[in-house]
PDB file of C-alpha atoms in Angstrom:
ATOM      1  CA  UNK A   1     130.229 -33.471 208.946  1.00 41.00           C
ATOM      2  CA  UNK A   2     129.353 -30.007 210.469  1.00 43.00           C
ATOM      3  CA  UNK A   3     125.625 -28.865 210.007  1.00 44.00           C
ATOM      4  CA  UNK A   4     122.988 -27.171 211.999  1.00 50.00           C
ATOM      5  CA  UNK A   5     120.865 -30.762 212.005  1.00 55.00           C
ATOM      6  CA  UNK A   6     119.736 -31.512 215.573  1.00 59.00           C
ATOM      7  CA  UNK A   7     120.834 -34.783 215.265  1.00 67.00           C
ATOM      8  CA  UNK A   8     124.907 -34.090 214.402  1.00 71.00           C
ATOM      9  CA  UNK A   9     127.570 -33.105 216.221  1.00 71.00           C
ATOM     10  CA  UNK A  10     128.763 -29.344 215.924  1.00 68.00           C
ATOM     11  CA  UNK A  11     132.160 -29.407 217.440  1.00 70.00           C
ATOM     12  CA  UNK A  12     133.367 -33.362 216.860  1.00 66.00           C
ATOM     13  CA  UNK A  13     134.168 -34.634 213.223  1.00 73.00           C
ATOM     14  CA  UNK A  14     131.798 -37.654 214.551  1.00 76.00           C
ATOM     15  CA  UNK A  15     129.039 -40.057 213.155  1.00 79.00           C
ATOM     16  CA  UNK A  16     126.944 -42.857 214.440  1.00 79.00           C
ATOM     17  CA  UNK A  17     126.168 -45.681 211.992  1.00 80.00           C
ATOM     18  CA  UNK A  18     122.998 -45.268 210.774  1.00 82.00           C
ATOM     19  CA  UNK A  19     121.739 -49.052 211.840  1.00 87.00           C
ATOM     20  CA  UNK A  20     121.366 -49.710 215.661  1.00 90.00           C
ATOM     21  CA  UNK A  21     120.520 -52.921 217.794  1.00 92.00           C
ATOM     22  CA  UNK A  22     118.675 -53.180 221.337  1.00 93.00           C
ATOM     23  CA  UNK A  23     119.223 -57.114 221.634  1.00 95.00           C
ATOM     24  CA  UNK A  24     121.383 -59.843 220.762  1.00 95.00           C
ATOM     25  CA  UNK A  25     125.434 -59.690 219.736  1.00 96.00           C
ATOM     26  CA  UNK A  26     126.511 -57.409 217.339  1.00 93.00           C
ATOM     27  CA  UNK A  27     129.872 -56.785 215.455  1.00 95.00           C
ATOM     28  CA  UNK A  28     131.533 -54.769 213.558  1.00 94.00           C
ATOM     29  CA  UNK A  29     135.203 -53.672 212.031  1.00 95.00           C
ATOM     30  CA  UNK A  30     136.509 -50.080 211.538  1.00 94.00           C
ATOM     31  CA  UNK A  31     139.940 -49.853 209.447  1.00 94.00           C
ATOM     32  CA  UNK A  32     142.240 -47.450 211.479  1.00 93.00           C
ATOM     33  CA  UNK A  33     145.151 -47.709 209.024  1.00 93.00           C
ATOM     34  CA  UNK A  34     146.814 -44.615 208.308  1.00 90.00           C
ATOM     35  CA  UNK A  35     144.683 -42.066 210.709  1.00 89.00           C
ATOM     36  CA  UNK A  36     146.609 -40.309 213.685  1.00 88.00           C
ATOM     37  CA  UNK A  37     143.718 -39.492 215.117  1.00 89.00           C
ATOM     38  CA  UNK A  38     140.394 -41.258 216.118  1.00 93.00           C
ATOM     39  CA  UNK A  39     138.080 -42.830 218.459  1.00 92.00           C
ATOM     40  CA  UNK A  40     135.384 -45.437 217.782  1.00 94.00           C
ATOM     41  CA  UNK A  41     132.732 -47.972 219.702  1.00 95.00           C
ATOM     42  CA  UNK A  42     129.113 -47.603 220.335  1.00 95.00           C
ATOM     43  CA  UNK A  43     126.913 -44.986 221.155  1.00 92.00           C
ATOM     44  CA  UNK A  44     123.073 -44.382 222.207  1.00 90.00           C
ATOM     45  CA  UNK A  45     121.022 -42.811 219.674  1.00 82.00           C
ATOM     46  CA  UNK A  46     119.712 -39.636 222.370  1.00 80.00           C
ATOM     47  CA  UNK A  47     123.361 -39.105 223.425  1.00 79.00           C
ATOM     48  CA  UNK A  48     124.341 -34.871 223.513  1.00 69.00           C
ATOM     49  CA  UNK A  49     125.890 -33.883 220.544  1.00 72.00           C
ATOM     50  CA  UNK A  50     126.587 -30.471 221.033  1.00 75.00           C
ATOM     51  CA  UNK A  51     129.602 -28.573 222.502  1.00 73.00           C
ATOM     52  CA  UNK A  52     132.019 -30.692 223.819  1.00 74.00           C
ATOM     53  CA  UNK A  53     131.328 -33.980 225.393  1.00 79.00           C
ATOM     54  CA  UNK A  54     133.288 -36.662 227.752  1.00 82.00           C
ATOM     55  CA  UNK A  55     132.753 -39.719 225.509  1.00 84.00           C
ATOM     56  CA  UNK A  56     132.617 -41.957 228.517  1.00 89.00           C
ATOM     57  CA  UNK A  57     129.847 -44.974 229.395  1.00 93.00           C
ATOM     58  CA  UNK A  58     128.122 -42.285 231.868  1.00 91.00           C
ATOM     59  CA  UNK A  59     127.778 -39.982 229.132  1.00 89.00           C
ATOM     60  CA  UNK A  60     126.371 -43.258 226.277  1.00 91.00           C
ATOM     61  CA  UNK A  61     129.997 -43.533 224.400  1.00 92.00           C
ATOM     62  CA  UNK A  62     131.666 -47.054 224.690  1.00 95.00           C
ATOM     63  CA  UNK A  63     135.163 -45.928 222.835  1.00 94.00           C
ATOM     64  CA  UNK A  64     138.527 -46.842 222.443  1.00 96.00           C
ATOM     65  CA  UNK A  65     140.939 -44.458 220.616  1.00 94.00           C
ATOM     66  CA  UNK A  66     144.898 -42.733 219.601  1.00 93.00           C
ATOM     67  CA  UNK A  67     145.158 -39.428 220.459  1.00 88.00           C
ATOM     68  CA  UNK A  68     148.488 -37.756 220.767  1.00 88.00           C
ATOM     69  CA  UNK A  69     149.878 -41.065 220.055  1.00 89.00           C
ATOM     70  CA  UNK A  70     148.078 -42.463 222.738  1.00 92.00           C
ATOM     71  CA  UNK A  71     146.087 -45.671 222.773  1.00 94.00           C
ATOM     72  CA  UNK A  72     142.813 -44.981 225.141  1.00 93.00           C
ATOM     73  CA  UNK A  73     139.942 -45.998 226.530  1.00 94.00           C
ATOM     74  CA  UNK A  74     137.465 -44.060 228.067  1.00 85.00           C
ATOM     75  CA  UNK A  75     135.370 -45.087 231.288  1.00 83.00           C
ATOM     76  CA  UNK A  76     135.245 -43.181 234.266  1.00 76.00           C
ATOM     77  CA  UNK A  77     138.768 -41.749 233.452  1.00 78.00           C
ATOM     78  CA  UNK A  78     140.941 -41.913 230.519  1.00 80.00           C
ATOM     79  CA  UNK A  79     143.154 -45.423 230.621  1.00 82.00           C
ATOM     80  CA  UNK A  80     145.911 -45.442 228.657  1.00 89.00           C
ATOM     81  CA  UNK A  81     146.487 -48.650 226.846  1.00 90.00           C
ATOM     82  CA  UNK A  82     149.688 -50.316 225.698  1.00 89.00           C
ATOM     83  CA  UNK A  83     149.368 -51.878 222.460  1.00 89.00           C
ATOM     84  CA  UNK A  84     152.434 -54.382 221.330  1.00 86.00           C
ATOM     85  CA  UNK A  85     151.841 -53.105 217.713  1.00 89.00           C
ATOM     86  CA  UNK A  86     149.436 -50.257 215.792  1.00 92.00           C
ATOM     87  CA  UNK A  87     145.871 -51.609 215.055  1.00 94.00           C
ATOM     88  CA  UNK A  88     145.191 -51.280 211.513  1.00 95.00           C
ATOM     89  CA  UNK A  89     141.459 -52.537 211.790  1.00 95.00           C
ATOM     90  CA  UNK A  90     139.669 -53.130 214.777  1.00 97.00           C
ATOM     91  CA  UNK A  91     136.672 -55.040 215.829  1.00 96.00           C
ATOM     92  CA  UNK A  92     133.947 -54.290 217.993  1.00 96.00           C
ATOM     93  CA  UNK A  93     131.947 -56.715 219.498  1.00 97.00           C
ATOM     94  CA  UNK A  94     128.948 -56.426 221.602  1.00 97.00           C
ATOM     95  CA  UNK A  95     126.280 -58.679 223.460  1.00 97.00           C
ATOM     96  CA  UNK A  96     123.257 -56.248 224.562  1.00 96.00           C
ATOM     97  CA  UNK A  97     121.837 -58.403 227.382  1.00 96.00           C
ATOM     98  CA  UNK A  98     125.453 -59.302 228.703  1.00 96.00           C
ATOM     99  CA  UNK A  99     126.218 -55.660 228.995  1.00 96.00           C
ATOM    100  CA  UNK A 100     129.810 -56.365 226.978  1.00 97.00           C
ATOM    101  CA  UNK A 101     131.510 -54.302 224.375  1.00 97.00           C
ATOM    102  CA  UNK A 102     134.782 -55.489 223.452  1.00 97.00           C
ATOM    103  CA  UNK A 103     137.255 -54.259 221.342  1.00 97.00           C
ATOM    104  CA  UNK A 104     139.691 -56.372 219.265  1.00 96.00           C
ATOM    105  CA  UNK A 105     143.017 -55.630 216.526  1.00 96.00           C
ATOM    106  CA  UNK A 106     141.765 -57.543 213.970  1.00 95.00           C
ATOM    107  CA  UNK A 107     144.936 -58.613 212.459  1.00 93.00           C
ATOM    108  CA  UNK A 108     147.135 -59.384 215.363  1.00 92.00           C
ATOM    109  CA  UNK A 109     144.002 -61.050 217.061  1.00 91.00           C
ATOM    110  CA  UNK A 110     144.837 -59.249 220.124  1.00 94.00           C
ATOM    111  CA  UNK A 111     142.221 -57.991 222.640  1.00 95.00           C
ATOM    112  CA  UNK A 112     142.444 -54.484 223.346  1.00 96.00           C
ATOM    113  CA  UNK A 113     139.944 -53.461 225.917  1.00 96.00           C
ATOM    114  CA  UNK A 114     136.357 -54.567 227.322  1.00 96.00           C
ATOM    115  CA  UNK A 115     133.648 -52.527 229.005  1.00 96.00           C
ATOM    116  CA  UNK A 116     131.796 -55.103 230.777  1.00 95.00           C
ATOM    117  CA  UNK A 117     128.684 -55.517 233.402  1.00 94.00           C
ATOM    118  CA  UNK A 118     127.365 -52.296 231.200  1.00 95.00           C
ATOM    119  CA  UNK A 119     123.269 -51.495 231.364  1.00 93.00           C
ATOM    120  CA  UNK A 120     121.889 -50.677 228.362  1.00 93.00           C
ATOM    121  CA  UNK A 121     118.199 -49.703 228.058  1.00 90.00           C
ATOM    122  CA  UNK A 122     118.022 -48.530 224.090  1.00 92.00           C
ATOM    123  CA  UNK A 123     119.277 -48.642 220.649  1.00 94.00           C
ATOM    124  CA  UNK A 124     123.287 -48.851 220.459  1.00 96.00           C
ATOM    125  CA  UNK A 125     124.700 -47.457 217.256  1.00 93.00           C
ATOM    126  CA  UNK A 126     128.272 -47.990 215.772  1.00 93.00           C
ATOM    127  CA  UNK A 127     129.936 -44.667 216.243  1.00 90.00           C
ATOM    128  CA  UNK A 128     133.417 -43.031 214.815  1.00 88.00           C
ATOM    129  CA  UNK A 129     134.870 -39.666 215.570  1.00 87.00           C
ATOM    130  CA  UNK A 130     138.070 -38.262 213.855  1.00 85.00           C
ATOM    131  CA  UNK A 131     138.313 -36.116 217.029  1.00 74.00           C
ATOM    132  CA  UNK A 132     137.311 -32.586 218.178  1.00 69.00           C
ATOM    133  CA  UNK A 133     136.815 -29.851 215.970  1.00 65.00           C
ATOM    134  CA  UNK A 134     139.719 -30.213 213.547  1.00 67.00           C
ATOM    135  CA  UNK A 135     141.892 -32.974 212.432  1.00 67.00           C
ATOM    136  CA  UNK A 136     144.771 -32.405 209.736  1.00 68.00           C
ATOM    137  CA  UNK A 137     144.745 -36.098 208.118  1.00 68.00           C
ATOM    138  CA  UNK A 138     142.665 -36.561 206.135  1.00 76.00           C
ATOM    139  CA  UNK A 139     142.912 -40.470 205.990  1.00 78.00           C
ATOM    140  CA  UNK A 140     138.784 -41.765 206.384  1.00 77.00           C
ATOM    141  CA  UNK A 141     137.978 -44.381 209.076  1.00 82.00           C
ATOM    142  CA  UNK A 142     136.033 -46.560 207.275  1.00 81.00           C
ATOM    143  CA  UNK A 143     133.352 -49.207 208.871  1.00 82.00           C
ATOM    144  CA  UNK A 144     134.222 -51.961 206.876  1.00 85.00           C
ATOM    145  CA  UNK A 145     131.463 -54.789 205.853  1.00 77.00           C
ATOM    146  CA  UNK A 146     134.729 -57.182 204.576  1.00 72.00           C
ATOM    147  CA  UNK A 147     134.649 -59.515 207.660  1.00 58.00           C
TER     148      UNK A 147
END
């Protein structure tokens, strides 16, 4: 995923979906299963993507993530999120003109975290990140088009 392309990350093994939105509800499912690692949500397609970055709303990153065996999300600060079992895929929901992204374990149908009365004023791409710099699983997160 490293490259010298102005529009990749250099220091996060990260990707946004190559399909964004600027109206109406979209969704989407990410399978989880297996990774140790990971964060994933939306993103806005003239976001910084070099060096390191605070994937936060401020900064255009809607995410929820495990890292260090930690369930997060990430708005002004980090909130740590208890989870009543591992998500294997999750689903991410979001109405543009509401100014909602939610994020869902699929398989438990349990709600794991909302960012809501957001302002969005472009193009909102799925995004997954496998974390910074280095990451020694080597399990994929794969966007899954199964739902």
């Amino acid at each position: 995923m490293k490259g010298k392309g102005k529009d990749r990350f250099d220091e996060y093994l990260a990707v946004p979906g190559k399909d964004g939105f600027s109206s109406g509800c979209f969704y989407f499912e990410v399978q989880v299963k297996g990774q140790t690692e990971w964060c994933l949500g939306v993103t806005r397609k003239s976001v910084n993507k070099k060096g390191w970055i605070r994937l936060r709303p401020e900064n255009g990153y809607w995410i929820v993530g495990l890292r260090d065996g930690e369930y997060q999300a990430r708005d002004s600060s980090v909130y740590s999120l208890s989870l009543s079992v591992d998500p294997q895929r999750v689903g991410v929901f979001v109405d543009y003109e509401k100014g909602l992204v939610c994020f869902c374990d699929v398989e438990s149908l349990s709600h794991i975290y909302s960012y809501t009365d957001q302002s969005f004023n472009e193009k909102l791409y799925p995004f997954v990140c496998l974390g910074y710099w280095s990451n020694v699983n080597f399990t994929p997160l794969i966007i899954c088009d199964d739902y």
